[in-house]
């Protein structure tokens, strides 16, 4: 043990478009999505230790009671996966500082997984090639490779195949959190129930979305935001429909459920516009409201003393 410590931050993700296709033989749904990393971050700090341990800390607004601190936590799976891949037997003390809502449809767990992989790689001085880290990330979860890459990107496969997408300028998102999270498998199950007996088409990304991102046309982007998991999420949380309507009435260019929900997103043109829309939503008591710009970087080392 050399007493080193490494800290890595990783961003929340939103889906500007989330097309869900048929269930594949492995049980996952085929996806075609446009991801964007936004400026809400979790930080994962790792230190040399005899055993693998997890501590979870959070900003006061976040309920982290549902985050496991045993071997089922994605950060532990990430550390063990990397150690196993490299033939190492290492303990590590892992601290997660959460800034991303838990079970909010913003891939906070995936951000932690990506951050833990990168942090352990650095702590153990492995210098693993990017491609190999992305393959390990995909084993941890469908959204984990994107948390590594960040920016704006197309996701295919079950979401784990990521290709960066060039966009123009900055986007501002108001993010409405919910007191209670939603389980991703449960929302997918609801999607399946809604499509029982029907043929589910291969997932697609609307051309209008690509066009709007290329030209930074917020009016068009607001209209092109789509999410096939929105209808099932709203069946489980009907009250979110009012929040979406209210955000549009508050002058957001578009409103959509984030991933499998329940967080909701509202597109704005600037920090000042986001402040105004956020204040309007907060006044109505729908839940905790924040705002963040996108795109931002993926997982990266912010402190290293290894
Ligand atoms: O890959 P990840 O662990 O994030 O997936 C969580 C759950 O979400 C899966 O167990 C599955 O129920 C559902 N899922 C899916 N199709 C995807 C991604 C996730 O059905 N493409």
PDB file of C-alpha atoms and ligand atoms in Angstrom:
ATOM      1  CA  UNK A   1       0.000   0.000   0.000  1.00  0.00           C
ATOM      2  CA  UNK A   2       1.380   3.418  -0.887  1.00  0.00           C
ATOM      3  CA  UNK A   3      -1.311   5.616   0.662  1.00  0.00           C
ATOM      4  CA  UNK A   4      -2.333   7.245  -2.629  1.00  0.00           C
ATOM      5  CA  UNK A   5      -5.658   8.949  -3.351  1.00  0.00           C
ATOM      6  CA  UNK A   6      -7.341   9.779  -6.684  1.00  0.00           C
ATOM      7  CA  UNK A   7     -10.577  11.726  -7.265  1.00  0.00           C
ATOM      8  CA  UNK A   8     -12.599  11.581 -10.485  1.00  0.00           C
ATOM      9  CA  UNK A   9     -15.770  13.457 -11.407  1.00  0.00           C
ATOM     10  CA  UNK A  10     -18.356  12.133 -13.873  1.00  0.00           C
ATOM     11  CA  UNK A  11     -21.445  13.942 -15.230  1.00  0.00           C
ATOM     12  CA  UNK A  12     -25.166  13.251 -15.300  1.00  0.00           C
ATOM     13  CA  UNK A  13     -26.558  12.358 -18.713  1.00  0.00           C
ATOM     14  CA  UNK A  14     -29.774  13.315 -20.401  1.00  0.00           C
ATOM     15  CA  UNK A  15     -31.308  11.794 -23.524  1.00  0.00           C
ATOM     16  CA  UNK A  16     -32.338  14.357 -26.126  1.00  0.00           C
ATOM     17  CA  UNK A  17     -33.968  11.523 -28.011  1.00  0.00           C
ATOM     18  CA  UNK A  18     -34.522   8.018 -26.674  1.00  0.00           C
ATOM     19  CA  UNK A  19     -35.868   5.535 -29.197  1.00  0.00           C
ATOM     20  CA  UNK A  20     -36.664   2.139 -27.695  1.00  0.00           C
ATOM     21  CA  UNK A  21     -36.940  -0.874 -29.990  1.00  0.00           C
ATOM     22  CA  UNK A  22     -37.751  -4.552 -29.567  1.00  0.00           C
ATOM     23  CA  UNK A  23     -36.426  -6.733 -26.762  1.00  0.00           C
ATOM     24  CA  UNK A  24     -33.236  -8.498 -27.869  1.00  0.00           C
ATOM     25  CA  UNK A  25     -32.347 -12.128 -27.151  1.00  0.00           C
ATOM     26  CA  UNK A  26     -30.228 -10.971 -24.161  1.00  0.00           C
ATOM     27  CA  UNK A  27     -33.298  -9.336 -22.581  1.00  0.00           C
ATOM     28  CA  UNK A  28     -32.193  -5.722 -23.206  1.00  0.00           C
ATOM     29  CA  UNK A  29     -34.062  -3.370 -25.519  1.00  0.00           C
ATOM     30  CA  UNK A  30     -32.439  -2.121 -28.718  1.00  0.00           C
ATOM     31  CA  UNK A  31     -31.869   1.632 -28.341  1.00  0.00           C
ATOM     32  CA  UNK A  32     -31.106   4.575 -30.603  1.00  0.00           C
ATOM     33  CA  UNK A  33     -30.434   7.625 -28.496  1.00  0.00           C
ATOM     34  CA  UNK A  34     -28.699  10.991 -28.411  1.00  0.00           C
ATOM     35  CA  UNK A  35     -26.984  11.494 -25.094  1.00  0.00           C
ATOM     36  CA  UNK A  36     -25.768  14.780 -23.664  1.00  0.00           C
ATOM     37  CA  UNK A  37     -23.622  15.146 -20.545  1.00  0.00           C
ATOM     38  CA  UNK A  38     -24.818  18.028 -18.327  1.00  0.00           C
ATOM     39  CA  UNK A  39     -23.161  19.934 -15.516  1.00  0.00           C
ATOM     40  CA  UNK A  40     -24.311  17.943 -12.490  1.00  0.00           C
ATOM     41  CA  UNK A  41     -21.511  15.741 -11.194  1.00  0.00           C
ATOM     42  CA  UNK A  42     -20.775  12.883  -8.835  1.00  0.00           C
ATOM     43  CA  UNK A  43     -17.250  12.582  -7.493  1.00  0.00           C
ATOM     44  CA  UNK A  44     -15.618   9.256  -6.697  1.00  0.00           C
ATOM     45  CA  UNK A  45     -12.486   9.269  -4.525  1.00  0.00           C
ATOM     46  CA  UNK A  46     -10.403   6.126  -4.136  1.00  0.00           C
ATOM     47  CA  UNK A  47      -7.571   5.392  -1.702  1.00  0.00           C
ATOM     48  CA  UNK A  48      -5.385   2.390  -1.123  1.00  0.00           C
ATOM     49  CA  UNK A  49      -6.800   0.139   1.609  1.00  0.00           C
ATOM     50  CA  UNK A  50      -6.719  -3.485   2.721  1.00  0.00           C
ATOM     51  CA  UNK A  51     -10.379  -4.162   1.890  1.00  0.00           C
ATOM     52  CA  UNK A  52     -12.924  -2.815  -0.571  1.00  0.00           C
ATOM     53  CA  UNK A  53     -15.240  -0.362   1.222  1.00  0.00           C
ATOM     54  CA  UNK A  54     -17.844   2.195   0.078  1.00  0.00           C
ATOM     55  CA  UNK A  55     -18.939   5.422   1.757  1.00  0.00           C
ATOM     56  CA  UNK A  56     -21.732   7.513   0.228  1.00  0.00           C
ATOM     57  CA  UNK A  57     -22.064  11.237   0.957  1.00  0.00           C
ATOM     58  CA  UNK A  58     -24.519  13.644  -0.604  1.00  0.00           C
ATOM     59  CA  UNK A  59     -25.822  17.167  -0.790  1.00  0.00           C
ATOM     60  CA  UNK A  60     -28.673  17.549   1.710  1.00  0.00           C
ATOM     61  CA  UNK A  61     -31.425  17.499  -0.947  1.00  0.00           C
ATOM     62  CA  UNK A  62     -30.504  14.032  -2.219  1.00  0.00           C
ATOM     63  CA  UNK A  63     -31.885  10.877  -0.658  1.00  0.00           C
ATOM     64  CA  UNK A  64     -29.069   8.336  -0.831  1.00  0.00           C
ATOM     65  CA  UNK A  65     -30.682   5.793   1.492  1.00  0.00           C
ATOM     66  CA  UNK A  66     -31.279   3.488  -1.478  1.00  0.00           C
ATOM     67  CA  UNK A  67     -27.638   3.454  -2.563  1.00  0.00           C
ATOM     68  CA  UNK A  68     -26.031   0.141  -1.518  1.00  0.00           C
ATOM     69  CA  UNK A  69     -22.654   0.169   0.245  1.00  0.00           C
ATOM     70  CA  UNK A  70     -21.931  -3.520  -0.315  1.00  0.00           C
ATOM     71  CA  UNK A  71     -20.553  -5.464  -3.275  1.00  0.00           C
ATOM     72  CA  UNK A  72     -23.645  -4.693  -5.366  1.00  0.00           C
ATOM     73  CA  UNK A  73     -22.666  -1.007  -5.648  1.00  0.00           C
ATOM     74  CA  UNK A  74     -21.462  -0.331  -9.176  1.00  0.00           C
ATOM     75  CA  UNK A  75     -18.234   1.256  -7.884  1.00  0.00           C
ATOM     76  CA  UNK A  76     -17.282  -2.022  -6.197  1.00  0.00           C
ATOM     77  CA  UNK A  77     -18.156  -3.968  -9.344  1.00  0.00           C
ATOM     78  CA  UNK A  78     -16.006  -1.513 -11.324  1.00  0.00           C
ATOM     79  CA  UNK A  79     -12.973  -1.858  -9.013  1.00  0.00           C
ATOM     80  CA  UNK A  80     -13.245  -5.656  -8.952  1.00  0.00           C
ATOM     81  CA  UNK A  81     -13.725  -5.889 -12.723  1.00  0.00           C
ATOM     82  CA  UNK A  82     -10.609  -3.823 -13.407  1.00  0.00           C
ATOM     83  CA  UNK A  83      -8.528  -5.723 -10.815  1.00  0.00           C
ATOM     84  CA  UNK A  84      -9.658  -9.052 -12.248  1.00  0.00           C
ATOM     85  CA  UNK A  85      -8.927  -7.966 -15.816  1.00  0.00           C
ATOM     86  CA  UNK A  86      -5.387  -7.039 -14.801  1.00  0.00           C
ATOM     87  CA  UNK A  87      -4.822 -10.021 -12.513  1.00  0.00           C
ATOM     88  CA  UNK A  88      -4.543  -7.845  -9.397  1.00  0.00           C
ATOM     89  CA  UNK A  89      -5.787  -8.409  -5.872  1.00  0.00           C
ATOM     90  CA  UNK A  90      -6.262  -4.963  -4.400  1.00  0.00           C
ATOM     91  CA  UNK A  91      -8.395  -3.438  -1.700  1.00  0.00           C
ATOM     92  CA  UNK A  92      -9.642   0.124  -2.156  1.00  0.00           C
ATOM     93  CA  UNK A  93     -11.589   2.590  -0.016  1.00  0.00           C
ATOM     94  CA  UNK A  94     -14.176   4.298  -2.250  1.00  0.00           C
ATOM     95  CA  UNK A  95     -16.083   7.459  -1.349  1.00  0.00           C
ATOM     96  CA  UNK A  96     -18.944   8.658  -3.555  1.00  0.00           C
ATOM     97  CA  UNK A  97     -20.007  12.316  -3.271  1.00  0.00           C
ATOM     98  CA  UNK A  98     -23.354  12.484  -4.988  1.00  0.00           C
ATOM     99  CA  UNK A  99     -24.597  15.539  -6.842  1.00  0.00           C
ATOM    100  CA  UNK A 100     -26.730  13.602  -9.358  1.00  0.00           C
ATOM    101  CA  UNK A 101     -30.232  12.523  -8.294  1.00  0.00           C
ATOM    102  CA  UNK A 102     -30.498   8.839  -7.316  1.00  0.00           C
ATOM    103  CA  UNK A 103     -32.810   6.719  -9.525  1.00  0.00           C
ATOM    104  CA  UNK A 104     -33.681   9.910 -11.402  1.00  0.00           C
ATOM    105  CA  UNK A 105     -33.145   8.792 -14.992  1.00  0.00           C
ATOM    106  CA  UNK A 106     -29.871  10.737 -15.182  1.00  0.00           C
ATOM    107  CA  UNK A 107     -27.505   7.772 -14.940  1.00  0.00           C
ATOM    108  CA  UNK A 108     -25.958   8.734 -11.604  1.00  0.00           C
ATOM    109  CA  UNK A 109     -25.004   5.113 -10.903  1.00  0.00           C
ATOM    110  CA  UNK A 110     -23.403   4.840 -14.330  1.00  0.00           C
ATOM    111  CA  UNK A 111     -21.423   8.029 -13.678  1.00  0.00           C
ATOM    112  CA  UNK A 112     -20.111   6.451 -10.466  1.00  0.00           C
ATOM    113  CA  UNK A 113     -19.151   3.271 -12.346  1.00  0.00           C
ATOM    114  CA  UNK A 114     -17.225   5.215 -14.994  1.00  0.00           C
ATOM    115  CA  UNK A 115     -15.546   7.381 -12.342  1.00  0.00           C
ATOM    116  CA  UNK A 116     -14.520   4.356 -10.246  1.00  0.00           C
ATOM    117  CA  UNK A 117     -12.982   2.606 -13.275  1.00  0.00           C
ATOM    118  CA  UNK A 118     -10.920   5.642 -14.194  1.00  0.00           C
ATOM    119  CA  UNK A 119      -9.962   6.402 -10.581  1.00  0.00           C
ATOM    120  CA  UNK A 120      -8.744   2.856  -9.863  1.00  0.00           C
ATOM    121  CA  UNK A 121      -6.890   2.757 -13.183  1.00  0.00           C
ATOM    122  CA  UNK A 122      -5.045   5.899 -12.122  1.00  0.00           C
ATOM    123  CA  UNK A 123      -4.506   4.811  -8.501  1.00  0.00           C
ATOM    124  CA  UNK A 124      -3.032   1.500  -9.587  1.00  0.00           C
ATOM    125  CA  UNK A 125      -0.887   3.133 -12.288  1.00  0.00           C
ATOM    126  CA  UNK A 126      -2.300   0.879 -15.009  1.00  0.00           C
ATOM    127  CA  UNK A 127      -2.701   3.339 -17.900  1.00  0.00           C
ATOM    128  CA  UNK A 128      -5.326   1.093 -19.487  1.00  0.00           C
ATOM    129  CA  UNK A 129      -6.112   1.987 -23.108  1.00  0.00           C
ATOM    130  CA  UNK A 130      -9.298   3.989 -23.636  1.00  0.00           C
ATOM    131  CA  UNK A 131     -10.893   1.273 -25.801  1.00  0.00           C
ATOM    132  CA  UNK A 132     -10.346  -1.338 -23.105  1.00  0.00           C
ATOM    133  CA  UNK A 133     -11.798   0.937 -20.409  1.00  0.00           C
ATOM    134  CA  UNK A 134     -14.861   1.499 -22.604  1.00  0.00           C
ATOM    135  CA  UNK A 135     -15.324  -2.273 -22.990  1.00  0.00           C
ATOM    136  CA  UNK A 136     -15.151  -2.722 -19.217  1.00  0.00           C
ATOM    137  CA  UNK A 137     -17.566   0.198 -18.820  1.00  0.00           C
ATOM    138  CA  UNK A 138     -20.058  -1.559 -21.134  1.00  0.00           C
ATOM    139  CA  UNK A 139     -19.904  -4.661 -18.925  1.00  0.00           C
ATOM    140  CA  UNK A 140     -20.922  -2.541 -15.950  1.00  0.00           C
ATOM    141  CA  UNK A 141     -24.033  -1.029 -17.555  1.00  0.00           C
ATOM    142  CA  UNK A 142     -25.562   0.338 -20.747  1.00  0.00           C
ATOM    143  CA  UNK A 143     -24.942   4.031 -19.901  1.00  0.00           C
ATOM    144  CA  UNK A 144     -21.466   3.667 -18.383  1.00  0.00           C
ATOM    145  CA  UNK A 145     -19.430   4.115 -21.611  1.00  0.00           C
ATOM    146  CA  UNK A 146     -21.210   7.408 -22.280  1.00  0.00           C
ATOM    147  CA  UNK A 147     -20.359   8.669 -18.778  1.00  0.00           C
ATOM    148  CA  UNK A 148     -16.722   8.018 -19.695  1.00  0.00           C
ATOM    149  CA  UNK A 149     -16.947   9.885 -23.031  1.00  0.00           C
ATOM    150  CA  UNK A 150     -19.291  12.806 -22.191  1.00  0.00           C
ATOM    151  CA  UNK A 151     -20.138  15.626 -24.606  1.00  0.00           C
ATOM    152  CA  UNK A 152     -22.994  14.816 -26.969  1.00  0.00           C
ATOM    153  CA  UNK A 153     -23.080  11.375 -28.552  1.00  0.00           C
ATOM    154  CA  UNK A 154     -25.199   8.839 -30.383  1.00  0.00           C
ATOM    155  CA  UNK A 155     -25.846   5.646 -28.440  1.00  0.00           C
ATOM    156  CA  UNK A 156     -26.831   2.386 -30.131  1.00  0.00           C
ATOM    157  CA  UNK A 157     -26.859  -1.313 -29.248  1.00  0.00           C
ATOM    158  CA  UNK A 158     -28.371  -1.358 -25.749  1.00  0.00           C
ATOM    159  CA  UNK A 159     -26.943   2.167 -25.290  1.00  0.00           C
ATOM    160  CA  UNK A 160     -23.331   1.102 -24.779  1.00  0.00           C
ATOM    161  CA  UNK A 161     -22.052   1.799 -28.314  1.00  0.00           C
ATOM    162  CA  UNK A 162     -21.176   5.480 -28.255  1.00  0.00           C
ATOM    163  CA  UNK A 163     -20.138   7.747 -31.138  1.00  0.00           C
ATOM    164  CA  UNK A 164     -19.449  11.426 -30.418  1.00  0.00           C
ATOM    165  CA  UNK A 165     -21.627  13.988 -32.174  1.00  0.00           C
ATOM    166  CA  UNK A 166     -20.502  17.526 -32.979  1.00  0.00           C
ATOM    167  CA  UNK A 167     -22.943  20.202 -31.855  1.00  0.00           C
ATOM    168  CA  UNK A 168     -22.881  23.980 -31.864  1.00  0.00           C
ATOM    169  CA  UNK A 169     -22.864  26.117 -28.752  1.00  0.00           C
ATOM    170  CA  UNK A 170     -24.167  25.597 -25.274  1.00  0.00           C
ATOM    171  CA  UNK A 171     -27.589  24.398 -24.124  1.00  0.00           C
ATOM    172  CA  UNK A 172     -29.178  25.151 -20.768  1.00  0.00           C
ATOM    173  CA  UNK A 173     -31.371  22.610 -19.023  1.00  0.00           C
ATOM    174  CA  UNK A 174     -33.661  23.106 -16.063  1.00  0.00           C
ATOM    175  CA  UNK A 175     -33.819  19.846 -14.152  1.00  0.00           C
ATOM    176  CA  UNK A 176     -36.798  19.006 -11.976  1.00  0.00           C
ATOM    177  CA  UNK A 177     -36.038  16.252  -9.500  1.00  0.00           C
ATOM    178  CA  UNK A 178     -38.628  14.102  -7.833  1.00  0.00           C
ATOM    179  CA  UNK A 179     -38.782  13.079  -4.164  1.00  0.00           C
ATOM    180  CA  UNK A 180     -39.095   9.429  -5.121  1.00  0.00           C
ATOM    181  CA  UNK A 181     -36.977   7.679  -7.766  1.00  0.00           C
ATOM    182  CA  UNK A 182     -38.250   5.309 -10.461  1.00  0.00           C
ATOM    183  CA  UNK A 183     -36.735   1.901 -11.139  1.00  0.00           C
ATOM    184  CA  UNK A 184     -35.348   1.612 -14.685  1.00  0.00           C
ATOM    185  CA  UNK A 185     -36.332  -2.086 -15.086  1.00  0.00           C
ATOM    186  CA  UNK A 186     -39.841  -1.208 -13.906  1.00  0.00           C
ATOM    187  CA  UNK A 187     -40.202   1.539 -16.529  1.00  0.00           C
ATOM    188  CA  UNK A 188     -38.978  -0.812 -19.277  1.00  0.00           C
ATOM    189  CA  UNK A 189     -41.466  -3.434 -18.027  1.00  0.00           C
ATOM    190  CA  UNK A 190     -44.236  -0.833 -18.308  1.00  0.00           C
ATOM    191  CA  UNK A 191     -43.058  -0.063 -21.874  1.00  0.00           C
ATOM    192  CA  UNK A 192     -43.321  -3.810 -22.690  1.00  0.00           C
ATOM    193  CA  UNK A 193     -46.801  -3.989 -21.210  1.00  0.00           C
ATOM    194  CA  UNK A 194     -47.936  -1.004 -23.285  1.00  0.00           C
ATOM    195  CA  UNK A 195     -46.652  -2.740 -26.437  1.00  0.00           C
ATOM    196  CA  UNK A 196     -47.903  -6.220 -25.600  1.00  0.00           C
ATOM    197  CA  UNK A 197     -48.872  -8.039 -28.812  1.00  0.00           C
ATOM    198  CA  UNK A 198     -47.732  -5.119 -31.004  1.00  0.00           C
ATOM    199  CA  UNK A 199     -44.739  -5.059 -33.332  1.00  0.00           C
ATOM    200  CA  UNK A 200     -42.147  -2.653 -31.924  1.00  0.00           C
ATOM    201  CA  UNK A 201     -40.233  -0.895 -34.722  1.00  0.00           C
ATOM    202  CA  UNK A 202     -36.475  -0.535 -34.752  1.00  0.00           C
ATOM    203  CA  UNK A 203     -35.542   2.592 -32.803  1.00  0.00           C
ATOM    204  CA  UNK A 204     -34.751   5.803 -34.648  1.00  0.00           C
ATOM    205  CA  UNK A 205     -33.381   9.277 -33.990  1.00  0.00           C
ATOM    206  CA  UNK A 206     -35.384  12.027 -35.734  1.00  0.00           C
ATOM    207  CA  UNK A 207     -33.499  13.895 -38.490  1.00  0.00           C
ATOM    208  CA  UNK A 208     -34.925  17.134 -37.085  1.00  0.00           C
ATOM    209  CA  UNK A 209     -32.920  16.571 -33.910  1.00  0.00           C
ATOM    210  CA  UNK A 210     -29.594  16.265 -35.745  1.00  0.00           C
ATOM    211  CA  UNK A 211     -30.449  19.340 -37.797  1.00  0.00           C
ATOM    212  CA  UNK A 212     -31.398  21.368 -34.699  1.00  0.00           C
ATOM    213  CA  UNK A 213     -28.190  20.371 -32.888  1.00  0.00           C
ATOM    214  CA  UNK A 214     -26.054  21.277 -35.900  1.00  0.00           C
ATOM    215  CA  UNK A 215     -27.609  24.721 -36.240  1.00  0.00           C
ATOM    216  CA  UNK A 216     -28.267  25.366 -32.536  1.00  0.00           C
ATOM    217  CA  UNK A 217     -31.928  26.031 -33.349  1.00  0.00           C
ATOM    218  CA  UNK A 218     -33.560  25.874 -29.899  1.00  0.00           C
ATOM    219  CA  UNK A 219     -37.100  26.223 -31.205  1.00  0.00           C
ATOM    220  CA  UNK A 220     -36.596  23.167 -33.439  1.00  0.00           C
ATOM    221  CA  UNK A 221     -34.656  21.262 -30.778  1.00  0.00           C
ATOM    222  CA  UNK A 222     -37.435  21.791 -28.245  1.00  0.00           C
ATOM    223  CA  UNK A 223     -39.915  20.223 -30.683  1.00  0.00           C
ATOM    224  CA  UNK A 224     -37.576  17.350 -31.587  1.00  0.00           C
ATOM    225  CA  UNK A 225     -36.979  16.141 -28.002  1.00  0.00           C
ATOM    226  CA  UNK A 226     -38.441  12.619 -27.806  1.00  0.00           C
ATOM    227  CA  UNK A 227     -38.438   9.803 -25.305  1.00  0.00           C
ATOM    228  CA  UNK A 228     -40.154   6.435 -25.807  1.00  0.00           C
ATOM    229  CA  UNK A 229     -39.905   5.836 -22.049  1.00  0.00           C
ATOM    230  CA  UNK A 230     -41.869   9.002 -21.286  1.00  0.00           C
ATOM    231  CA  UNK A 231     -45.309   7.413 -21.730  1.00  0.00           C
ATOM    232  CA  UNK A 232     -44.511   4.437 -19.448  1.00  0.00           C
ATOM    233  CA  UNK A 233     -42.880   6.772 -16.875  1.00  0.00           C
ATOM    234  CA  UNK A 234     -46.005   8.990 -16.926  1.00  0.00           C
ATOM    235  CA  UNK A 235     -48.222   5.921 -16.408  1.00  0.00           C
ATOM    236  CA  UNK A 236     -46.258   5.243 -13.233  1.00  0.00           C
ATOM    237  CA  UNK A 237     -46.141   8.960 -12.227  1.00  0.00           C
ATOM    238  CA  UNK A 238     -49.121  10.757 -13.830  1.00  0.00           C
ATOM    239  CA  UNK A 239     -48.387  13.958 -11.882  1.00  0.00           C
ATOM    240  CA  UNK A 240     -45.253  14.570 -13.987  1.00  0.00           C
ATOM    241  CA  UNK A 241     -47.432  15.510 -16.988  1.00  0.00           C
ATOM    242  CA  UNK A 242     -48.496  18.675 -15.159  1.00  0.00           C
ATOM    243  CA  UNK A 243     -44.893  19.616 -14.465  1.00  0.00           C
ATOM    244  CA  UNK A 244     -43.991  19.177 -18.141  1.00  0.00           C
ATOM    245  CA  UNK A 245     -46.940  21.354 -19.219  1.00  0.00           C
ATOM    246  CA  UNK A 246     -46.083  23.973 -16.637  1.00  0.00           C
ATOM    247  CA  UNK A 247     -42.465  24.196 -17.801  1.00  0.00           C
ATOM    248  CA  UNK A 248     -43.607  24.753 -21.386  1.00  0.00           C
ATOM    249  CA  UNK A 249     -46.005  27.446 -20.157  1.00  0.00           C
ATOM    250  CA  UNK A 250     -43.044  29.022 -18.331  1.00  0.00           C
ATOM    251  CA  UNK A 251     -41.427  29.534 -21.772  1.00  0.00           C
ATOM    252  CA  UNK A 252     -39.113  26.514 -21.952  1.00  0.00           C
ATOM    253  CA  UNK A 253     -38.432  25.581 -25.601  1.00  0.00           C
ATOM    254  CA  UNK A 254     -39.247  21.960 -24.861  1.00  0.00           C
ATOM    255  CA  UNK A 255     -39.930  19.605 -21.965  1.00  0.00           C
ATOM    256  CA  UNK A 256     -39.260  15.895 -21.695  1.00  0.00           C
ATOM    257  CA  UNK A 257     -38.828  13.160 -19.101  1.00  0.00           C
ATOM    258  CA  UNK A 258     -35.155  12.294 -18.631  1.00  0.00           C
ATOM    259  CA  UNK A 259     -34.371   8.672 -19.580  1.00  0.00           C
ATOM    260  CA  UNK A 260     -36.539   6.358 -17.492  1.00  0.00           C
ATOM    261  CA  UNK A 261     -37.530   9.298 -15.245  1.00  0.00           C
ATOM    262  CA  UNK A 262     -38.761  10.692 -12.993  1.00  0.00           C
ATOM    263  CA  UNK A 263     -36.476  13.726 -13.480  1.00  0.00           C
ATOM    264  CA  UNK A 264     -37.869  16.153 -16.061  1.00  0.00           C
ATOM    265  CA  UNK A 265     -35.883  18.436 -18.367  1.00  0.00           C
ATOM    266  CA  UNK A 266     -36.723  21.855 -19.744  1.00  0.00           C
ATOM    267  CA  UNK A 267     -34.716  23.398 -22.571  1.00  0.00           C
ATOM    268  CA  UNK A 268     -33.630  27.033 -22.131  1.00  0.00           C
ATOM    269  CA  UNK A 269     -31.461  29.432 -24.112  1.00  0.00           C
ATOM    270  CA  UNK A 270     -29.236  30.888 -21.400  1.00  0.00           C
ATOM    271  CA  UNK A 271     -28.461  30.812 -17.701  1.00  0.00           C
ATOM    272  CA  UNK A 272     -30.792  33.793 -17.208  1.00  0.00           C
ATOM    273  CA  UNK A 273     -33.646  32.036 -19.029  1.00  0.00           C
ATOM    274  CA  UNK A 274     -32.996  28.828 -17.021  1.00  0.00           C
ATOM    275  CA  UNK A 275     -33.061  30.827 -13.768  1.00  0.00           C
ATOM    276  CA  UNK A 276     -36.454  32.255 -14.706  1.00  0.00           C
ATOM    277  CA  UNK A 277     -38.009  28.898 -15.731  1.00  0.00           C
ATOM    278  CA  UNK A 278     -36.539  27.206 -12.635  1.00  0.00           C
ATOM    279  CA  UNK A 279     -38.054  29.874 -10.363  1.00  0.00           C
ATOM    280  CA  UNK A 280     -41.483  29.385 -11.957  1.00  0.00           C
ATOM    281  CA  UNK A 281     -41.360  25.622 -11.449  1.00  0.00           C
ATOM    282  CA  UNK A 282     -40.007  25.910  -7.900  1.00  0.00           C
ATOM    283  CA  UNK A 283     -42.888  28.225  -6.976  1.00  0.00           C
ATOM    284  CA  UNK A 284     -45.376  25.499  -7.916  1.00  0.00           C
ATOM    285  CA  UNK A 285     -43.687  23.013  -5.560  1.00  0.00           C
ATOM    286  CA  UNK A 286     -43.209  20.238  -8.105  1.00  0.00           C
ATOM    287  CA  UNK A 287     -39.885  19.228  -6.530  1.00  0.00           C
ATOM    288  CA  UNK A 288     -36.269  20.340  -6.292  1.00  0.00           C
ATOM    289  CA  UNK A 289     -35.265  22.415  -9.317  1.00  0.00           C
ATOM    290  CA  UNK A 290     -31.761  23.094 -10.567  1.00  0.00           C
ATOM    291  CA  UNK A 291     -30.188  24.003 -13.890  1.00  0.00           C
ATOM    292  CA  UNK A 292     -27.066  23.010 -15.736  1.00  0.00           C
ATOM    293  CA  UNK A 293     -25.395  23.600 -19.077  1.00  0.00           C
ATOM    294  CA  UNK A 294     -24.505  20.917 -21.594  1.00  0.00           C
ATOM    295  CA  UNK A 295     -22.541  19.473 -23.189  1.00  0.00           C
ATOM    296  CA  UNK A 296     -19.812  18.960 -20.560  1.00  0.00           C
ATOM    297  CA  UNK A 297     -16.837  16.601 -20.364  1.00  0.00           C
ATOM    298  CA  UNK A 298     -17.000  12.926 -19.384  1.00  0.00           C
ATOM    299  CA  UNK A 299     -15.255  11.253 -16.424  1.00  0.00           C
ATOM    300  CA  UNK A 300     -11.968  12.931 -15.567  1.00  0.00           C
ATOM    301  CA  UNK A 301      -9.334  12.959 -12.874  1.00  0.00           C
ATOM    302  CA  UNK A 302      -9.628  16.097 -10.722  1.00  0.00           C
ATOM    303  CA  UNK A 303      -7.097  15.282  -7.984  1.00  0.00           C
ATOM    304  CA  UNK A 304      -4.350  12.717  -7.744  1.00  0.00           C
ATOM    305  CA  UNK A 305      -1.922  12.040  -4.953  1.00  0.00           C
ATOM    306  CA  UNK A 306      -0.852   8.555  -5.890  1.00  0.00           C
TER     307      UNK A 306
HETATM  308  O1  LIG B   1     -27.620  -1.633 -18.359  1.00  0.00           O
HETATM  309  P1  LIG B   1     -28.277  -1.178 -17.089  1.00  0.00           P
HETATM  310  O2  LIG B   1     -27.765  -1.932 -15.885  1.00  0.00           O
HETATM  311  O3  LIG B   1     -28.265   0.285 -16.902  1.00  0.00           O
HETATM  312  O4  LIG B   1     -29.803  -1.588 -17.251  1.00  0.00           O
HETATM  313  C1  LIG B   1     -30.702  -1.601 -16.159  1.00  0.00           C
HETATM  314  C2  LIG B   1     -31.988  -2.298 -16.580  1.00  0.00           C
HETATM  315  O5  LIG B   1     -32.688  -1.484 -17.544  1.00  0.00           O
HETATM  316  C3  LIG B   1     -31.800  -3.637 -17.280  1.00  0.00           C
HETATM  317  O6  LIG B   1     -31.731  -4.685 -16.338  1.00  0.00           O
HETATM  318  C4  LIG B   1     -33.044  -3.721 -18.126  1.00  0.00           C
HETATM  319  O7  LIG B   1     -34.163  -4.104 -17.354  1.00  0.00           O
HETATM  320  C5  LIG B   1     -33.286  -2.287 -18.550  1.00  0.00           C
HETATM  321  N1  LIG B   1     -32.689  -1.955 -19.850  1.00  0.00           N
HETATM  322  C6  LIG B   1     -33.242  -2.472 -21.022  1.00  0.00           C
HETATM  323  N2  LIG B   1     -32.711  -2.151 -22.230  1.00  0.00           N
HETATM  324  C7  LIG B   1     -31.641  -1.319 -22.318  1.00  0.00           C
HETATM  325  C8  LIG B   1     -31.069  -0.770 -21.151  1.00  0.00           C
HETATM  326  C9  LIG B   1     -31.615  -1.103 -19.930  1.00  0.00           C
HETATM  327  O8  LIG B   1     -34.225  -3.223 -20.972  1.00  0.00           O
HETATM  328  N3  LIG B   1     -31.147  -1.021 -23.518  1.00  0.00           N
END
